[in-house]
mmCIF file of C-alpha atoms in Angstrom:
data_model
loop_
_atom_site.group_PDB
_atom_site.id
_atom_site.type_symbol
_atom_site.label_atom_id
_atom_site.label_comp_id
_atom_site.label_asym_id
_atom_site.label_seq_id
_atom_site.Cartn_x
_atom_site.Cartn_y
_atom_site.Cartn_z
ATOM 1 C CA MET A 1 0.000 0.000 0.000
ATOM 2 C CA PHE A 2 2.712 2.351 1.060
ATOM 3 C CA ASN A 3 4.610 1.853 -2.224
ATOM 4 C CA LYS A 4 1.487 2.511 -4.306
ATOM 5 C CA ALA A 5 0.778 5.734 -2.432
ATOM 6 C CA LYS A 6 4.422 6.781 -2.740
ATOM 7 C CA LYS A 7 4.450 6.065 -6.495
ATOM 8 C CA ALA A 8 1.170 7.946 -6.967
ATOM 9 C CA GLU A 9 2.620 10.900 -5.083
ATOM 10 C CA GLN A 10 5.776 10.815 -7.226
ATOM 11 C CA ARG A 11 3.688 10.693 -10.426
ATOM 12 C CA GLU A 12 1.628 13.666 -9.216
ATOM 13 C CA LEU A 13 4.782 15.616 -8.334
ATOM 14 C CA GLN A 14 6.255 14.783 -11.750
ATOM 15 C CA ARG A 15 3.023 15.844 -13.468
ATOM 16 C CA LEU A 16 3.053 19.155 -11.584
ATOM 17 C CA ALA A 17 6.737 19.693 -12.403
ATOM 18 C CA ASP A 18 6.086 18.954 -16.101
ATOM 19 C CA GLN A 19 3.092 21.285 -16.111
ATOM 20 C CA GLU A 20 5.152 24.049 -14.492
ATOM 21 C CA ALA A 21 7.951 23.505 -17.038
ATOM 22 C CA ARG A 22 5.433 23.753 -19.913
ATOM 23 C CA GLU A 23 3.968 26.937 -18.430
ATOM 24 C CA LEU A 24 7.463 28.434 -18.064
ATOM 25 C CA GLN A 25 8.283 27.498 -21.667
ATOM 26 C CA ALA A 26 5.009 29.001 -22.886
ATOM 27 C CA GLU A 27 5.697 32.202 -20.940
ATOM 28 C CA ALA A 28 9.257 32.383 -22.304
ATOM 29 C CA ALA A 29 7.935 31.850 -25.856
ATOM 30 C CA ARG A 30 5.308 34.565 -25.350
ATOM 31 C CA LEU A 31 7.914 37.010 -24.022
ATOM 32 C CA HIS A 32 10.260 36.147 -26.895
ATOM 33 C CA ALA A 33 7.479 36.672 -29.458
ATOM 34 C CA GLU A 34 6.644 40.047 -27.899
ATOM 35 C CA GLU A 35 10.328 41.052 -27.980
ATOM 36 C CA VAL A 36 10.696 39.956 -31.611
ATOM 37 C CA ALA A 37 7.532 41.885 -32.553
ATOM 38 C CA ARG A 38 8.866 44.997 -30.787
ATOM 39 C CA LEU A 39 12.260 44.689 -32.513
ATOM 40 C CA ARG A 40 10.563 44.231 -35.906
ATOM 41 C CA ARG A 41 8.400 47.333 -35.356
ATOM 42 C CA GLU A 42 11.509 49.317 -34.407
ATOM 43 C CA ARG A 43 13.413 48.002 -37.422
ATOM 44 C CA ASP A 44 10.504 48.745 -39.772
ATOM 45 C CA ALA A 45 10.375 52.306 -38.421
ATOM 46 C CA ALA A 46 14.158 52.600 -38.890
ATOM 47 C CA ILE A 47 13.837 51.351 -42.492
ATOM 48 C CA VAL A 48 11.137 53.935 -43.260
ATOM 49 C CA ARG A 49 13.228 56.657 -41.612
ATOM 50 C CA HIS A 50 16.382 55.613 -43.524
ATOM 51 C CA SER A 51 14.496 55.379 -46.839
ATOM 52 C CA ASP A 52 12.909 58.810 -46.395
ATOM 53 C CA GLU A 53 16.252 60.394 -45.446
ATOM 54 C CA GLU A 54 18.025 58.775 -48.409
ATOM 55 C CA PHE A 55 15.232 59.784 -50.806
ATOM 56 C CA ALA A 56 15.427 63.392 -49.547
ATOM 57 C CA ARG A 57 19.233 63.345 -49.970
ATOM 58 C CA LEU A 58 18.897 62.097 -53.552
ATOM 59 C CA ARG A 59 16.215 64.708 -54.285
ATOM 60 C CA ARG A 60 18.608 67.454 -53.118
ATOM 61 C CA LEU A 61 21.361 66.043 -55.340
ATOM 62 C CA VAL A 62 19.122 65.984 -58.401
ATOM 63 C CA GLU A 63 17.723 69.455 -57.670
ATOM 64 C CA SER A 64 21.310 70.752 -57.567
ATOM 65 C CA GLY A 65 21.799 69.520 -61.147
ATOM 66 C CA THR A 66 23.365 66.113 -60.552
ATOM 67 C CA THR A 67 22.241 63.248 -62.771
ATOM 68 C CA MET A 68 22.153 59.937 -60.950
ATOM 69 C CA TYR A 69 21.807 56.473 -62.404
ATOM 70 C CA LEU A 70 19.848 53.378 -61.503
ATOM 71 C CA HIS A 71 21.217 50.065 -62.746
ATOM 72 C CA ARG A 72 19.673 46.677 -63.253
ATOM 73 C CA GLU A 73 20.425 43.400 -64.929
ATOM 74 C CA GLN A 74 18.023 41.491 -67.141
ATOM 75 C CA TYR A 75 18.614 37.952 -68.340
ATOM 76 C CA LEU A 76 17.427 37.075 -71.841
ATOM 77 C CA PRO A 77 17.556 33.463 -73.049
ATOM 78 C CA VAL A 78 19.377 33.392 -76.398
ATOM 79 C CA ASP A 79 21.085 30.488 -78.124
ATOM 80 C CA GLY A 80 24.315 30.619 -80.116
ATOM 81 C CA GLN A 81 22.442 31.546 -83.308
ATOM 82 C CA MET A 82 20.549 34.456 -81.711
ATOM 83 C CA ASN A 83 17.295 32.559 -81.460
ATOM 84 C CA VAL A 84 15.484 33.841 -78.405
ATOM 85 C CA LEU A 85 13.316 30.996 -77.174
ATOM 86 C CA SER A 86 13.280 29.841 -80.793
ATOM 87 C CA ALA A 87 9.549 29.192 -80.957
ATOM 88 C CA ALA A 88 8.798 32.540 -79.330
ATOM 89 C CA GLY A 89 9.999 34.909 -81.991
ATOM 90 C CA GLY A 90 13.786 34.640 -82.450
ATOM 91 C CA VAL A 91 15.751 37.861 -82.866
ATOM 92 C CA SER A 92 12.577 39.940 -82.930
ATOM 93 C CA ARG A 93 11.839 38.776 -79.359
ATOM 94 C CA LEU A 94 15.256 40.045 -78.215
ATOM 95 C CA LEU A 95 14.670 43.357 -79.965
ATOM 96 C CA ASP A 96 11.196 43.603 -78.446
ATOM 97 C CA GLU A 97 12.698 43.203 -74.971
ATOM 98 C CA MET A 98 15.388 45.809 -75.669
ATOM 99 C CA ASN A 99 12.794 48.234 -77.069
ATOM 100 C CA ARG A 100 10.551 47.692 -74.060
ATOM 101 C CA PHE A 101 13.408 48.715 -71.760
ATOM 102 C CA GLY A 102 14.331 51.599 -74.048
ATOM 103 C CA LEU A 103 10.804 52.981 -74.078
ATOM 104 C CA GLN A 104 10.863 52.962 -70.282
ATOM 105 C CA GLY A 105 14.057 55.031 -70.335
ATOM 106 C CA TRP A 106 16.570 52.236 -69.725
ATOM 107 C CA GLU A 107 19.792 52.270 -71.746
ATOM 108 C CA VAL A 108 21.676 49.051 -72.507
ATOM 109 C CA VAL A 109 25.184 49.580 -71.154
ATOM 110 C CA SER A 110 26.639 46.129 -71.694
ATOM 111 C CA LEU A 111 25.754 42.616 -72.765
ATOM 112 C CA VAL A 112 27.470 39.618 -71.201
ATOM 113 C CA PRO A 113 26.929 36.168 -72.679
ATOM 114 C CA ARG A 114 25.898 33.262 -70.507
ATOM 115 C CA THR A 115 27.355 29.989 -71.656
ATOM 116 C CA HIS A 116 26.702 26.384 -70.772
ATOM 117 C CA GLY A 117 29.793 24.242 -70.494
ATOM 118 C CA GLY A 118 31.824 26.519 -68.277
ATOM 119 C CA PHE A 119 35.371 27.684 -68.527
ATOM 120 C CA THR A 120 38.465 25.740 -69.448
ATOM 121 C CA SER A 121 41.624 26.484 -67.573
ATOM 122 C CA HIS A 122 45.214 25.525 -68.246
ATOM 123 C CA LYS A 123 48.671 26.905 -67.521
ATOM 124 C CA ALA A 124 49.015 30.101 -69.455
ATOM 125 C CA PRO A 125 51.514 29.951 -72.317
ATOM 126 C CA LYS A 126 53.634 32.929 -73.182
ATOM 127 C CA ALA A 127 51.381 35.676 -74.509
ATOM 128 C CA ASP A 128 50.962 35.471 -78.262
ATOM 129 C CA PRO A 129 49.794 38.823 -79.646
ATOM 130 C CA ALA A 130 48.701 37.133 -82.874
ATOM 131 C CA SER A 131 46.427 34.712 -81.062
ATOM 132 C CA ALA A 132 42.779 34.982 -82.014
ATOM 133 C CA ILE A 133 41.603 33.208 -78.856
ATOM 134 C CA ASN A 134 40.036 35.556 -76.337
ATOM 135 C CA THR A 135 41.490 34.475 -73.009
ATOM 136 C CA GLY A 136 41.575 35.981 -69.596
ATOM 137 C CA THR A 137 44.160 35.290 -66.934
ATOM 138 C CA MET A 138 43.412 33.978 -63.498
ATOM 139 C CA ASN A 139 46.187 34.299 -60.905
ATOM 140 C CA LEU A 140 46.139 31.316 -58.574
ATOM 141 C CA GLY A 141 49.115 32.450 -56.500
ATOM 142 C CA THR A 142 52.120 30.570 -57.869
ATOM 143 C CA ASP A 143 51.317 30.583 -61.554
ATOM 144 C CA ALA A 144 48.949 32.257 -63.953
ATOM 145 C CA ARG A 145 46.326 30.263 -65.751
ATOM 146 C CA ALA A 146 44.642 31.066 -69.032
ATOM 147 C CA VAL A 147 40.872 31.017 -68.868
ATOM 148 C CA VAL A 148 38.888 30.449 -72.053
ATOM 149 C CA MET A 149 35.107 30.801 -72.176
ATOM 150 C CA GLY A 150 33.770 27.473 -73.301
ATOM 151 C CA GLY A 151 30.470 25.855 -74.048
ATOM 152 C CA HIS A 152 27.636 27.303 -76.086
ATOM 153 C CA SER A 153 25.554 30.424 -75.560
ATOM 154 C CA VAL A 154 22.346 29.913 -73.638
ATOM 155 C CA GLY A 155 21.525 33.535 -72.960
ATOM 156 C CA VAL A 156 22.717 37.041 -72.433
ATOM 157 C CA TYR A 157 22.714 39.336 -69.427
ATOM 158 C CA ALA A 158 21.795 42.882 -70.385
ATOM 159 C CA PHE A 159 23.117 45.500 -67.984
ATOM 160 C CA LEU A 160 20.822 48.513 -68.081
ATOM 161 C CA ARG A 161 21.178 52.085 -66.860
ATOM 162 C CA TYR A 162 18.433 54.615 -66.185
ATOM 163 C CA ALA A 163 19.358 58.289 -65.853
ATOM 164 C CA VAL A 164 17.439 60.184 -63.170
ATOM 165 C CA ASN A 165 17.444 63.959 -63.397
ATOM 166 C CA GLU A 166 15.303 66.850 -62.235
ATOM 167 C CA ARG A 167 12.766 66.338 -65.042
ATOM 168 C CA ASN A 168 11.983 62.691 -64.337
ATOM 169 C CA PHE A 169 12.699 62.450 -60.593
ATOM 170 C CA ALA A 170 9.039 62.495 -59.533
ATOM 171 C CA SER A 171 7.985 59.897 -62.113
ATOM 172 C CA SER A 172 10.945 57.700 -61.092
ATOM 173 C CA GLU A 173 10.088 57.691 -57.388
ATOM 174 C CA ALA A 174 9.005 54.028 -57.286
ATOM 175 C CA ALA A 175 12.215 52.822 -58.965
ATOM 176 C CA ILE A 176 14.344 55.052 -56.723
ATOM 177 C CA ARG A 177 12.634 53.815 -53.561
ATOM 178 C CA ALA A 178 12.973 50.185 -54.706
ATOM 179 C CA THR A 179 16.703 50.735 -55.225
ATOM 180 C CA ILE A 180 17.044 52.376 -51.801
ATOM 181 C CA THR A 181 15.317 49.342 -50.272
ATOM 182 C CA GLU A 182 17.675 46.954 -52.102
ATOM 183 C CA LEU A 183 20.680 48.881 -50.751
ATOM 184 C CA LEU A 184 19.647 49.025 -47.102
ATOM 185 C CA PRO A 185 22.545 48.890 -44.636
ATOM 186 C CA GLU A 186 23.311 45.441 -43.233
ATOM 187 C CA HIS A 187 21.898 46.188 -39.777
ATOM 188 C CA LEU A 188 18.502 46.944 -41.352
ATOM 189 C CA ARG A 189 18.502 43.766 -43.471
ATOM 190 C CA THR A 190 19.502 41.252 -40.824
ATOM 191 C CA PRO A 191 16.587 38.965 -39.958
ATOM 192 C CA ILE A 192 15.178 39.234 -36.456
ATOM 193 C CA VAL A 193 14.551 35.823 -34.919
#
């Protein structure tokens, strides 16, 4: 009898201890969630404050006559024979994309091919000025290596530039604010957990 009562008492004490532990965990989780919510509100307010200050700074620059530039990259799938998604219009599709950007005020600054098949690398021979192969050099510390773009073209990256001046500043506000958001300082981008 005594053992049964003792075991029942131990089970009850264990149940109460487990319940108290669960309540403490729930309270800690609630406090943590409240703290995270507070930190997120503070960070969101800091982001708005930073964005507004940066936008005002850029407005002052433009109003003083400075032209600033927004940049972006756009990938366009193109094969080695300039067929853009072959069934979807070929070269005219590429030109349509470029015209679409141009009509929005974006200027193509550079095109960089994307290839499939990677780079080949070997010890760099003595430079041959008559060589028709377009190589780059990669310094690996003790020796230089020649790097040749290999594979076949699968697309092109178009690097675009958009000039912002006093005349188009107001109509460019959304793009400017999006760029400011992309360039937030690290402490405003770090996730709060």
